[in-house]
Structures are given as C-alpha cells and as structure tokens.
PDB file of C-alpha atoms in Angstrom:
ATOM      1  CA  MET I 120      98.960 143.714 127.413  1.00  0.00           C
ATOM      2  CA  SER I 121     102.424 142.902 127.885  1.00  0.00           C
ATOM      3  CA  ARG I 122     104.505 140.615 125.608  1.00  0.00           C
ATOM      4  CA  GLY I 123     104.935 138.064 128.313  1.00  0.00           C
ATOM      5  CA  ARG I 124     101.216 137.879 129.011  1.00  0.00           C
ATOM      6  CA  GLY I 125     100.517 137.402 125.286  1.00  0.00           C
ATOM      7  CA  TYR I 126     103.113 134.444 124.994  1.00  0.00           C
ATOM      8  CA  ALA I 127     101.237 132.913 128.164  1.00  0.00           C
ATOM      9  CA  ILE I 128      97.885 133.174 126.465  1.00  0.00           C
ATOM     10  CA  ALA I 129      99.526 131.628 123.237  1.00  0.00           C
ATOM     11  CA  LEU I 130     100.773 128.633 125.257  1.00  0.00           C
ATOM     12  CA  ALA I 131      97.405 128.032 126.964  1.00  0.00           C
ATOM     13  CA  VAL I 132      95.688 128.263 123.440  1.00  0.00           C
ATOM     14  CA  PHE I 133      98.305 125.752 121.882  1.00  0.00           C
ATOM     15  CA  GLY I 134      97.804 123.403 125.140  1.00  0.00           C
ATOM     16  CA  LEU I 135      94.012 123.620 124.720  1.00  0.00           C
ATOM     17  CA  LEU I 136      94.597 122.701 120.983  1.00  0.00           C
ATOM     18  CA  LEU I 137      96.688 119.737 121.933  1.00  0.00           C
ATOM     19  CA  ILE I 138      94.232 118.385 124.325  1.00  0.00           C
ATOM     20  CA  LEU I 139      91.092 118.977 121.619  1.00  0.00           C
ATOM     21  CA  THR I 140      92.905 117.806 118.437  1.00  0.00           C
ATOM     22  CA  PRO I 141      93.347 114.235 119.288  1.00  0.00           C
ATOM     23  CA  ARG I 142      89.942 113.953 121.105  1.00  0.00           C
ATOM     24  CA  PHE I 143      87.397 116.215 119.198  1.00  0.00           C
ATOM     25  CA  ILE I 144      89.109 118.192 116.050  1.00  0.00           C
ATOM     26  CA  LEU I 145      90.905 115.235 114.419  1.00  0.00           C
ATOM     27  CA  PRO I 146      90.081 112.047 116.662  1.00  0.00           C
ATOM     28  CA  VAL I 147      92.387 109.263 116.884  1.00  0.00           C
ATOM     29  CA  CYS I 148      90.981 105.725 115.744  1.00  0.00           C
ATOM     30  CA  GLU I 149      89.593 104.991 119.406  1.00  0.00           C
ATOM     31  CA  TYR I 150      87.183 107.747 118.903  1.00  0.00           C
ATOM     32  CA  HIS I 151      86.059 106.459 115.514  1.00  0.00           C
ATOM     33  CA  GLY I 152      84.755 103.202 117.338  1.00  0.00           C
ATOM     34  CA  LYS I 153      87.933 101.280 117.014  1.00  0.00           C
ATOM     35  CA  GLN I 154      89.781  99.408 119.827  1.00  0.00           C
ATOM     36  CA  VAL I 155      92.235 101.005 122.114  1.00  0.00           C
ATOM     37  CA  MET I 156      95.798 100.910 120.465  1.00  0.00           C
ATOM     38  CA  ASN I 157      98.905 102.819 120.272  1.00  0.00           C
ATOM     39  CA  CYS I 158      97.465 105.875 118.886  1.00  0.00           C
ATOM     40  CA  SER I 159      95.252 106.073 121.755  1.00  0.00           C
ATOM     41  CA  HIS I 160      98.287 106.312 124.194  1.00  0.00           C
ATOM     42  CA  THR I 161      99.540 108.953 121.832  1.00  0.00           C
ATOM     43  CA  ALA I 162      96.439 110.794 122.198  1.00  0.00           C
ATOM     44  CA  HIS I 163      96.396 110.441 126.082  1.00  0.00           C
ATOM     45  CA  TYR I 164     100.222 111.692 126.160  1.00  0.00           C
ATOM     46  CA  GLU I 165      99.551 114.808 123.997  1.00  0.00           C
ATOM     47  CA  MET I 166      96.449 115.634 126.100  1.00  0.00           C
ATOM     48  CA  THR I 167      98.597 115.489 129.192  1.00  0.00           C
ATOM     49  CA  LEU I 168     101.373 117.597 127.412  1.00  0.00           C
ATOM     50  CA  GLY I 169      98.493 120.161 126.664  1.00  0.00           C
ATOM     51  CA  ALA I 170      97.252 120.194 130.200  1.00  0.00           C
ATOM     52  CA  PHE I 171     100.868 120.783 131.562  1.00  0.00           C
ATOM     53  CA  MET I 172     101.217 123.907 129.002  1.00  0.00           C
ATOM     54  CA  ILE I 173      97.909 125.211 130.318  1.00  0.00           C
ATOM     55  CA  ALA I 174      99.471 124.919 133.746  1.00  0.00           C
ATOM     56  CA  ALA I 175     102.753 126.648 132.658  1.00  0.00           C
ATOM     57  CA  ALA I 176     100.780 129.308 131.194  1.00  0.00           C
ATOM     58  CA  GLY I 177      99.040 130.122 134.406  1.00  0.00           C
ATOM     59  CA  LEU I 178     102.131 129.644 136.466  1.00  0.00           C
ATOM     60  CA  SER I 179     103.975 132.220 134.079  1.00  0.00           C
ATOM     61  CA  ALA I 180     102.037 135.024 135.733  1.00  0.00           C
ATOM     62  CA  PHE I 181     104.152 134.504 138.773  1.00  0.00           C
ATOM     63  CA  TRP I 182     107.512 134.693 136.962  1.00  0.00           C
ATOM     64  CA  ASN I 183     109.500 137.786 136.719  1.00  0.00           C
ATOM     65  CA  ALA I 184     110.868 139.237 133.486  1.00  0.00           C
ATOM     66  CA  SER I 185     114.397 137.643 133.769  1.00  0.00           C
ATOM     67  CA  ILE I 186     112.928 134.096 134.443  1.00  0.00           C
ATOM     68  CA  ALA I 187     110.204 134.393 131.706  1.00  0.00           C
ATOM     69  CA  ARG I 188     112.699 135.396 128.967  1.00  0.00           C
ATOM     70  CA  TRP I 189     114.257 132.196 128.965  1.00  0.00           C
ATOM     71  CA  LEU I 190     111.630 129.807 130.403  1.00  0.00           C
ATOM     72  CA  VAL I 191     108.884 130.695 127.969  1.00  0.00           C
ATOM     73  CA  PRO I 192     110.952 130.115 124.838  1.00  0.00           C
ATOM     74  CA  ALA I 193     112.140 126.836 126.483  1.00  0.00           C
ATOM     75  CA  ILE I 194     108.584 125.713 127.347  1.00  0.00           C
ATOM     76  CA  PHE I 195     107.226 126.545 123.759  1.00  0.00           C
ATOM     77  CA  LEU I 196     110.556 124.581 122.240  1.00  0.00           C
ATOM     78  CA  ILE I 197     110.068 121.518 124.427  1.00  0.00           C
ATOM     79  CA  SER I 198     106.443 121.231 124.090  1.00  0.00           C
ATOM     80  CA  GLY I 199     106.830 121.553 120.276  1.00  0.00           C
ATOM     81  CA  MET I 200     109.550 118.945 120.180  1.00  0.00           C
ATOM     82  CA  ALA I 201     107.450 116.619 122.361  1.00  0.00           C
ATOM     83  CA  ALA I 202     104.225 117.119 120.377  1.00  0.00           C
ATOM     84  CA  ILE I 203     106.352 115.813 117.196  1.00  0.00           C
ATOM     85  CA  VAL I 204     108.212 113.060 119.235  1.00  0.00           C
ATOM     86  CA  ILE I 205     105.406 111.531 121.185  1.00  0.00           C
ATOM     87  CA  PRO I 206     103.513 109.882 118.063  1.00  0.00           C
ATOM     88  CA  GLU I 207     106.757 108.315 116.992  1.00  0.00           C
ATOM     89  CA  ALA I 208     107.476 107.022 120.493  1.00  0.00           C
ATOM     90  CA  ALA I 209     104.035 105.989 121.451  1.00  0.00           C
ATOM     91  CA  GLY I 210     103.073 104.667 118.110  1.00  0.00           C
ATOM     92  CA  TYR I 211     100.057 105.117 115.771  1.00  0.00           C
ATOM     93  CA  CYS I 212      98.623 103.168 112.692  1.00  0.00           C
ATOM     94  CA  ARG I 213     100.790 102.760 109.657  1.00  0.00           C
ATOM     95  CA  ASN I 214      97.586 102.248 107.380  1.00  0.00           C
ATOM     96  CA  PRO I 215      97.129 105.649 105.638  1.00  0.00           C
ATOM     97  CA  GLU I 216      93.446 105.031 105.640  1.00  0.00           C
ATOM     98  CA  MET I 217      93.357 105.113 109.394  1.00  0.00           C
ATOM     99  CA  PRO I 218      92.081 108.319 110.949  1.00  0.00           C
ATOM    100  CA  CYS I 219      95.240 108.823 113.089  1.00  0.00           C
ATOM    101  CA  ASN I 220      97.558 108.285 110.322  1.00  0.00           C
ATOM    102  CA  TYR I 221      95.796 110.933 107.811  1.00  0.00           C
ATOM    103  CA  GLY I 222      94.381 113.305 110.458  1.00  0.00           C
ATOM    104  CA  THR I 223      95.596 113.237 114.063  1.00  0.00           C
ATOM    105  CA  VAL I 224      99.446 112.707 113.639  1.00  0.00           C
ATOM    106  CA  PRO I 225      99.963 115.349 110.879  1.00  0.00           C
ATOM    107  CA  ALA I 226      97.786 117.908 112.941  1.00  0.00           C
ATOM    108  CA  LEU I 227     100.041 117.325 115.723  1.00  0.00           C
ATOM    109  CA  ARG I 228     103.085 117.683 113.721  1.00  0.00           C
ATOM    110  CA  LEU I 229     101.879 120.974 112.518  1.00  0.00           C
ATOM    111  CA  LEU I 230     101.214 122.170 116.016  1.00  0.00           C
ATOM    112  CA  GLY I 231     104.638 121.076 117.179  1.00  0.00           C
ATOM    113  CA  CYS I 232     106.163 123.096 114.295  1.00  0.00           C
ATOM    114  CA  ALA I 233     103.912 126.057 115.324  1.00  0.00           C
ATOM    115  CA  LEU I 234     105.290 125.752 118.790  1.00  0.00           C
ATOM    116  CA  ALA I 235     108.722 125.593 117.455  1.00  0.00           C
ATOM    117  CA  ILE I 236     108.320 128.736 115.480  1.00  0.00           C
ATOM    118  CA  THR I 237     106.473 130.373 118.511  1.00  0.00           C
ATOM    119  CA  SER I 238     109.610 129.595 120.589  1.00  0.00           C
ATOM    120  CA  ILE I 239     111.980 131.339 118.287  1.00  0.00           C
ATOM    121  CA  ALA I 240     109.631 134.280 118.002  1.00  0.00           C
ATOM    122  CA  SER I 241     109.321 134.481 122.138  1.00  0.00           C
ATOM    123  CA  PHE I 242     112.850 134.235 122.319  1.00  0.00           C
ATOM    124  CA  LEU I 243     113.683 137.209 119.841  1.00  0.00           C
ATOM    125  CA  SER I 244     110.861 139.265 121.483  1.00  0.00           C
ATOM    126  CA  LEU I 245     111.157 138.661 125.078  1.00  0.00           C
ATOM    127  CA  ARG I 246     114.757 139.652 124.804  1.00  0.00           C
ATOM    128  CA  LYS I 247     113.887 143.289 124.278  1.00  0.00           C
ATOM    129  CA  PRO I 248     112.848 145.260 127.386  1.00  0.00           C
ATOM    130  CA  ASP I 249     108.958 145.469 127.650  1.00  0.00           C
ATOM    131  CA  SER I 250     107.447 148.839 127.074  1.00  0.00           C
ATOM    132  CA  GLY I 251     104.412 147.885 129.231  1.00  0.00           C
ATOM    133  CA  LYS I 252     101.718 148.980 126.748  1.00  0.00           C
TER     134      LYS I 252
ATOM    135  CA  MET Y 147     121.985  53.587 116.352  1.00  0.00           C
ATOM    136  CA  ARG Y 148     121.964  56.948 114.862  1.00  0.00           C
ATOM    137  CA  LEU Y 149     118.303  56.395 113.892  1.00  0.00           C
ATOM    138  CA  ILE Y 150     117.470  55.509 117.388  1.00  0.00           C
ATOM    139  CA  ILE Y 151     119.327  58.554 118.860  1.00  0.00           C
ATOM    140  CA  PHE Y 152     117.603  60.871 116.318  1.00  0.00           C
ATOM    141  CA  LEU Y 153     114.078  59.494 117.064  1.00  0.00           C
ATOM    142  CA  PHE Y 154     114.769  59.709 120.972  1.00  0.00           C
ATOM    143  CA  GLU Y 155     115.868  63.473 120.489  1.00  0.00           C
ATOM    144  CA  PHE Y 156     112.915  64.167 118.119  1.00  0.00           C
ATOM    145  CA  PHE Y 157     110.441  63.039 120.447  1.00  0.00           C
ATOM    146  CA  LEU Y 158     112.024  64.245 123.571  1.00  0.00           C
ATOM    147  CA  PHE Y 159     112.989  67.695 122.447  1.00  0.00           C
ATOM    148  CA  VAL Y 160     111.962  68.896 118.860  1.00  0.00           C
ATOM    149  CA  MET Y 161     108.383  67.507 118.869  1.00  0.00           C
ATOM    150  CA  PRO Y 162     107.385  68.928 122.487  1.00  0.00           C
ATOM    151  CA  LEU Y 163     108.856  72.240 121.328  1.00  0.00           C
ATOM    152  CA  GLU Y 164     106.981  72.356 118.145  1.00  0.00           C
ATOM    153  CA  MET Y 165     103.683  71.558 120.264  1.00  0.00           C
ATOM    154  CA  ALA Y 166     104.662  74.099 122.691  1.00  0.00           C
ATOM    155  CA  LEU Y 167     105.038  76.665 120.056  1.00  0.00           C
ATOM    156  CA  ALA Y 168     101.814  75.903 118.434  1.00  0.00           C
ATOM    157  CA  GLY Y 169      99.997  76.000 121.826  1.00  0.00           C
ATOM    158  CA  ASP Y 170     101.879  79.190 122.809  1.00  0.00           C
ATOM    159  CA  ILE Y 171     100.529  81.006 119.785  1.00  0.00           C
ATOM    160  CA  VAL Y 172      96.942  79.959 120.339  1.00  0.00           C
ATOM    161  CA  SER Y 173      97.088  80.871 124.206  1.00  0.00           C
ATOM    162  CA  LEU Y 174      99.363  84.064 123.618  1.00  0.00           C
ATOM    163  CA  LEU Y 175      96.842  85.244 121.056  1.00  0.00           C
ATOM    164  CA  ALA Y 176      94.007  85.268 123.356  1.00  0.00           C
ATOM    165  CA  LYS Y 177      95.437  87.752 125.750  1.00  0.00           C
ATOM    166  CA  ALA Y 178      98.078  89.595 123.724  1.00  0.00           C
ATOM    167  CA  ARG Y 179      98.162  92.858 121.963  1.00  0.00           C
ATOM    168  CA  CYS Y 180      99.649  93.495 118.510  1.00  0.00           C
ATOM    169  CA  ILE Y 181     103.331  94.485 118.726  1.00  0.00           C
ATOM    170  CA  GLU Y 182     102.946  96.670 115.765  1.00  0.00           C
ATOM    171  CA  CYS Y 183      99.786  98.721 116.568  1.00  0.00           C
ATOM    172  CA  GLY Y 184      98.966  97.772 120.228  1.00  0.00           C
ATOM    173  CA  MET Y 185      95.428  96.522 119.290  1.00  0.00           C
ATOM    174  CA  LYS Y 186      94.137  93.449 121.157  1.00  0.00           C
ATOM    175  CA  VAL Y 187      94.570  90.356 118.889  1.00  0.00           C
ATOM    176  CA  ALA Y 188      91.386  88.213 118.165  1.00  0.00           C
ATOM    177  CA  PRO Y 189      92.558  84.775 118.381  1.00  0.00           C
ATOM    178  CA  ASP Y 190      89.914  83.147 115.830  1.00  0.00           C
ATOM    179  CA  SER Y 191      90.813  86.124 113.363  1.00  0.00           C
ATOM    180  CA  PRO Y 192      92.091  84.887 109.913  1.00  0.00           C
ATOM    181  CA  PHE Y 193      94.113  87.914 109.907  1.00  0.00           C
ATOM    182  CA  SER Y 194      95.991  87.190 113.086  1.00  0.00           C
ATOM    183  CA  SER Y 195      99.637  86.526 112.320  1.00  0.00           C
ATOM    184  CA  ALA Y 196     102.764  85.902 114.515  1.00  0.00           C
ATOM    185  CA  MET Y 197     106.512  86.159 114.701  1.00  0.00           C
ATOM    186  CA  VAL Y 198     108.097  83.096 116.523  1.00  0.00           C
ATOM    187  CA  LYS Y 199     111.648  84.080 117.800  1.00  0.00           C
ATOM    188  CA  ALA Y 200     114.594  81.667 118.116  1.00  0.00           C
ATOM    189  CA  ASP Y 201     114.148  81.458 121.690  1.00  0.00           C
ATOM    190  CA  GLY Y 202     110.609  80.466 121.367  1.00  0.00           C
ATOM    191  CA  ALA Y 203     109.003  83.921 122.157  1.00  0.00           C
ATOM    192  CA  VAL Y 204     105.803  84.540 120.312  1.00  0.00           C
ATOM    193  CA  MET Y 205     105.189  88.251 119.064  1.00  0.00           C
ATOM    194  CA  PRO Y 206     101.600  88.551 117.840  1.00  0.00           C
ATOM    195  CA  PHE Y 207     100.124  90.568 115.216  1.00  0.00           C
ATOM    196  CA  CYS Y 208      96.576  91.620 114.966  1.00  0.00           C
ATOM    197  CA  ASP Y 209      96.571  92.197 111.006  1.00  0.00           C
ATOM    198  CA  ILE Y 210      98.687  90.660 108.210  1.00  0.00           C
ATOM    199  CA  GLY Y 211      99.480  94.105 107.058  1.00  0.00           C
ATOM    200  CA  ASP Y 212     100.896  95.000 110.571  1.00  0.00           C
ATOM    201  CA  MET Y 213     103.148  92.036 110.174  1.00  0.00           C
ATOM    202  CA  LEU Y 214     104.290  93.137 106.625  1.00  0.00           C
ATOM    203  CA  VAL Y 215     104.802  96.672 107.885  1.00  0.00           C
ATOM    204  CA  PHE Y 216     107.020  95.326 110.802  1.00  0.00           C
ATOM    205  CA  ARG Y 217     109.030  93.293 108.304  1.00  0.00           C
ATOM    206  CA  LYS Y 218     109.304  96.232 105.903  1.00  0.00           C
ATOM    207  CA  ALA Y 219     110.803  98.246 108.923  1.00  0.00           C
ATOM    208  CA  GLY Y 220     113.742  95.489 109.095  1.00  0.00           C
ATOM    209  CA  LYS Y 221     112.500  94.715 112.676  1.00  0.00           C
ATOM    210  CA  VAL Y 222     112.271  91.068 112.152  1.00  0.00           C
ATOM    211  CA  PRO Y 223     115.418  89.125 113.294  1.00  0.00           C
ATOM    212  CA  ALA Y 224     117.030  86.879 110.548  1.00  0.00           C
ATOM    213  CA  ASP Y 225     116.550  83.753 112.990  1.00  0.00           C
ATOM    214  CA  ALA Y 226     112.852  84.509 113.567  1.00  0.00           C
ATOM    215  CA  ARG Y 227     109.940  82.824 111.473  1.00  0.00           C
ATOM    216  CA  LEU Y 228     106.660  84.361 110.733  1.00  0.00           C
ATOM    217  CA  THR Y 229     103.611  82.614 110.740  1.00  0.00           C
ATOM    218  CA  VAL Y 230     100.156  83.428 109.105  1.00  0.00           C
ATOM    219  CA  ARG Y 231      96.731  81.719 109.057  1.00  0.00           C
ATOM    220  CA  ASP Y 232      95.152  80.080 106.153  1.00  0.00           C
ATOM    221  CA  TYR Y 233      92.015  82.205 105.068  1.00  0.00           C
ATOM    222  CA  MET Y 234      90.388  78.887 104.083  1.00  0.00           C
ATOM    223  CA  SER Y 235      91.147  76.577 106.985  1.00  0.00           C
ATOM    224  CA  ARG Y 236      92.530  78.838 109.657  1.00  0.00           C
ATOM    225  CA  GLU Y 237      95.519  76.575 109.796  1.00  0.00           C
ATOM    226  CA  TRP Y 238      98.991  78.151 110.917  1.00  0.00           C
ATOM    227  CA  ILE Y 239     101.199  78.278 107.986  1.00  0.00           C
ATOM    228  CA  ASP Y 240     104.785  79.577 107.362  1.00  0.00           C
ATOM    229  CA  ALA Y 241     104.640  83.210 105.931  1.00  0.00           C
ATOM    230  CA  GLY Y 242     107.336  82.441 103.605  1.00  0.00           C
ATOM    231  CA  ALA Y 243     105.271  79.782 101.847  1.00  0.00           C
ATOM    232  CA  ALA Y 244     101.988  81.521 102.032  1.00  0.00           C
ATOM    233  CA  PHE Y 245     100.329  83.459  98.911  1.00  0.00           C
ATOM    234  CA  PHE Y 246      99.126  86.862  99.889  1.00  0.00           C
ATOM    235  CA  VAL Y 247      96.065  88.501  98.589  1.00  0.00           C
ATOM    236  CA  LYS Y 248      95.020  92.247  98.876  1.00  0.00           C
ATOM    237  CA  ASN Y 249      91.242  92.660  98.389  1.00  0.00           C
ATOM    238  CA  ALA Y 250      88.865  95.190  99.797  1.00  0.00           C
ATOM    239  CA  GLN Y 251      86.328  92.412 100.692  1.00  0.00           C
ATOM    240  CA  PHE Y 252      88.645  91.633 103.495  1.00  0.00           C
ATOM    241  CA  HIS Y 253      87.665  93.530 106.630  1.00  0.00           C
ATOM    242  CA  SER Y 254      90.944  93.215 108.619  1.00  0.00           C
ATOM    243  CA  PRO Y 255      91.315  94.699 111.973  1.00  0.00           C
ATOM    244  CA  MET Y 256      93.595  97.490 110.865  1.00  0.00           C
ATOM    245  CA  GLY Y 257      91.996  97.880 107.316  1.00  0.00           C
ATOM    246  CA  TRP Y 258      94.829  96.590 105.387  1.00  0.00           C
ATOM    247  CA  GLY Y 259      92.785  93.949 103.754  1.00  0.00           C
ATOM    248  CA  VAL Y 260      95.441  91.499 103.133  1.00  0.00           C
ATOM    249  CA  ALA Y 261      94.568  87.654 103.690  1.00  0.00           C
ATOM    250  CA  ALA Y 262      97.080  84.665 103.431  1.00  0.00           C
ATOM    251  CA  PHE Y 263      96.439  81.329 101.555  1.00  0.00           C
ATOM    252  CA  LYS Y 264      98.227  78.128 101.579  1.00  0.00           C
ATOM    253  CA  ASP Y 265      96.932  76.995  98.149  1.00  0.00           C
ATOM    254  CA  LYS Y 266      97.698  79.398  95.245  1.00  0.00           C
ATOM    255  CA  HIS Y 267      94.617  78.419  93.369  1.00  0.00           C
ATOM    256  CA  ASN Y 268      92.441  79.392  96.542  1.00  0.00           C
ATOM    257  CA  ALA Y 269      94.117  82.696  96.337  1.00  0.00           C
ATOM    258  CA  ALA Y 270      93.925  83.130  92.729  1.00  0.00           C
ATOM    259  CA  ALA Y 271      90.050  82.731  93.102  1.00  0.00           C
ATOM    260  CA  ILE Y 272      90.001  85.959  95.139  1.00  0.00           C
ATOM    261  CA  GLY Y 273      92.855  88.220  93.750  1.00  0.00           C
ATOM    262  CA  ALA Y 274      96.456  88.325  92.401  1.00  0.00           C
ATOM    263  CA  PRO Y 275      98.336  86.023  94.671  1.00  0.00           C
ATOM    264  CA  MET Y 276     101.547  87.624  95.857  1.00  0.00           C
ATOM    265  CA  THR Y 277     104.607  86.182  97.717  1.00  0.00           C
ATOM    266  CA  ILE Y 278     105.558  87.925 101.187  1.00  0.00           C
ATOM    267  CA  ASP Y 279     108.112  90.121  99.400  1.00  0.00           C
ATOM    268  CA  GLU Y 280     105.591  91.160  96.867  1.00  0.00           C
ATOM    269  CA  ALA Y 281     102.843  91.733  99.471  1.00  0.00           C
ATOM    270  CA  MET Y 282     105.563  93.893 101.416  1.00  0.00           C
ATOM    271  CA  LYS Y 283     105.968  95.883  98.338  1.00  0.00           C
ATOM    272  CA  ALA Y 284     102.313  96.316  97.575  1.00  0.00           C
ATOM    273  CA  LEU Y 285     101.553  98.045 100.973  1.00  0.00           C
ATOM    274  CA  LYS Y 286     101.085 101.708 100.647  1.00  0.00           C
TER     275      LYS Y 286
END
C-alpha cells in the first residue's frame, strides 16, 4: 500500500471519528436528553467536517503525487485546526458537569491535536518519493 | 414648576420605558434563547435571568449560572443591568441587590444550581447567601 493511500485511509478514519464522537462515543448534551443548545450546533459542525474529510479521502484517489504531497498535509492541518476551533466558535456548555464540557469537547480537541500531528507526519513522509511497495 | 416638569417627564418617558422593559423581559423570554448556551429560556423558571442594555435591548439567560459565567468573562457592558428572579416570589429584581445561594436541591436548566433571593433571611434558610461577585467567584 502506498503512503498516499495510507494517509487517505487515516483521513477517512479521523473523519469517521469526528462524526461518531459527538453523536455516539461521547455525545453532546442534546443526546443525553437535554434541549438543543450551542453544543448541539458544535456537534453538527464537527459531523459535517468529518463528512468533508471522508469525501476528501475518497477524492484523494484521483490526485497525482505532486498535488497530494501538499494537499494531504494541508487537509489534515485545516481539519485539525477546525476541530479545535469549532467548539470555541459555536459554543458549548461552560458547566464542568455537563457531558459536552467534560467529554465531547476534550475529545474533539484531542482529535484536533492528533490531526495536526498527522499533518506534520504526512508532510515529512510525502516529501520523499514513494517506493510503491 | 420644576416638580411639574419632572412629573410630566416621569409619566411621559420614564414610567412607560420601565413598563416596556418589564414587558419586554416577559415577552422576550417566551421565545428567546440563552445568549450564553443557546438553550430555550423557560419564561416561568425561577432560574431565568436577563441583561438589559442601555438601549433597552433584553438579552436573556436560561440559568443564573450562565449569567454569572457571562459576567465573569467580562461581556457585560458597564451601562447594562442584570436582573434575576426572586426564587420565592418570581419577582424580577436587580442582580446587584440579590442574594445568591448555590445548592444541589436547585435543578436549574444548565445544572449550576444557583438561585437568587430578594431577602437575605430567605436565602440563609437554604444555604450561604452570596453577593453577585461572591457567587461569580464560587463558580467552578
């Protein structure tokens, strides 16, 4: 498997995690029976971001190596930054006893950091020519 | 003469403005969302509170705790006033003059468990009464 395909799969997995985390793994307050509030919007934006990442992972099959070399790390980096910034921009519950505060948002920040680290790794890795093995 | 002018101004401008503000709070809360968390505000909840800006705009909160968080973040303009509801009578009172009590028995919408009281002895019967600044510091 080529490195490019490996990173495309990683991007899809991260996208899936961004969809599943605020809904099923560590759900926001709405899915704990509370009303719709800002953390619900955060969840929806993060799920949309996850869907875009999966779509980008699918599209990456059609990119040639020279485009993928800079586009894949850029997508990882932008997605990671967005995953961290979205809860701050859309809002979440400030009470530390609310599920989104102690669960969802820290998990999303962790995912964002993991995406940023993967961005650096992919940037360094994709610069080298692929052996094709 | 000055007294007549004052009374004229009072009945013509000040009183209708105060009445409009009180009416605004009640009607706005019925359809508004909390400006801190985005949750729908329950108009009859004793934990509902509001910020009334100098231009008369009413910004509602679903929970007193959310109002305190908003104030802690320095988002309350100097010329705005904060209003809360007396837990006993549901009367709108000035937050600066209210006594706040944090108690697990209060099931407020956002789980902060803070109620406001007009009278200190009513507050003391449930917990340790705090001023708005003390209540703000008491938040985690």
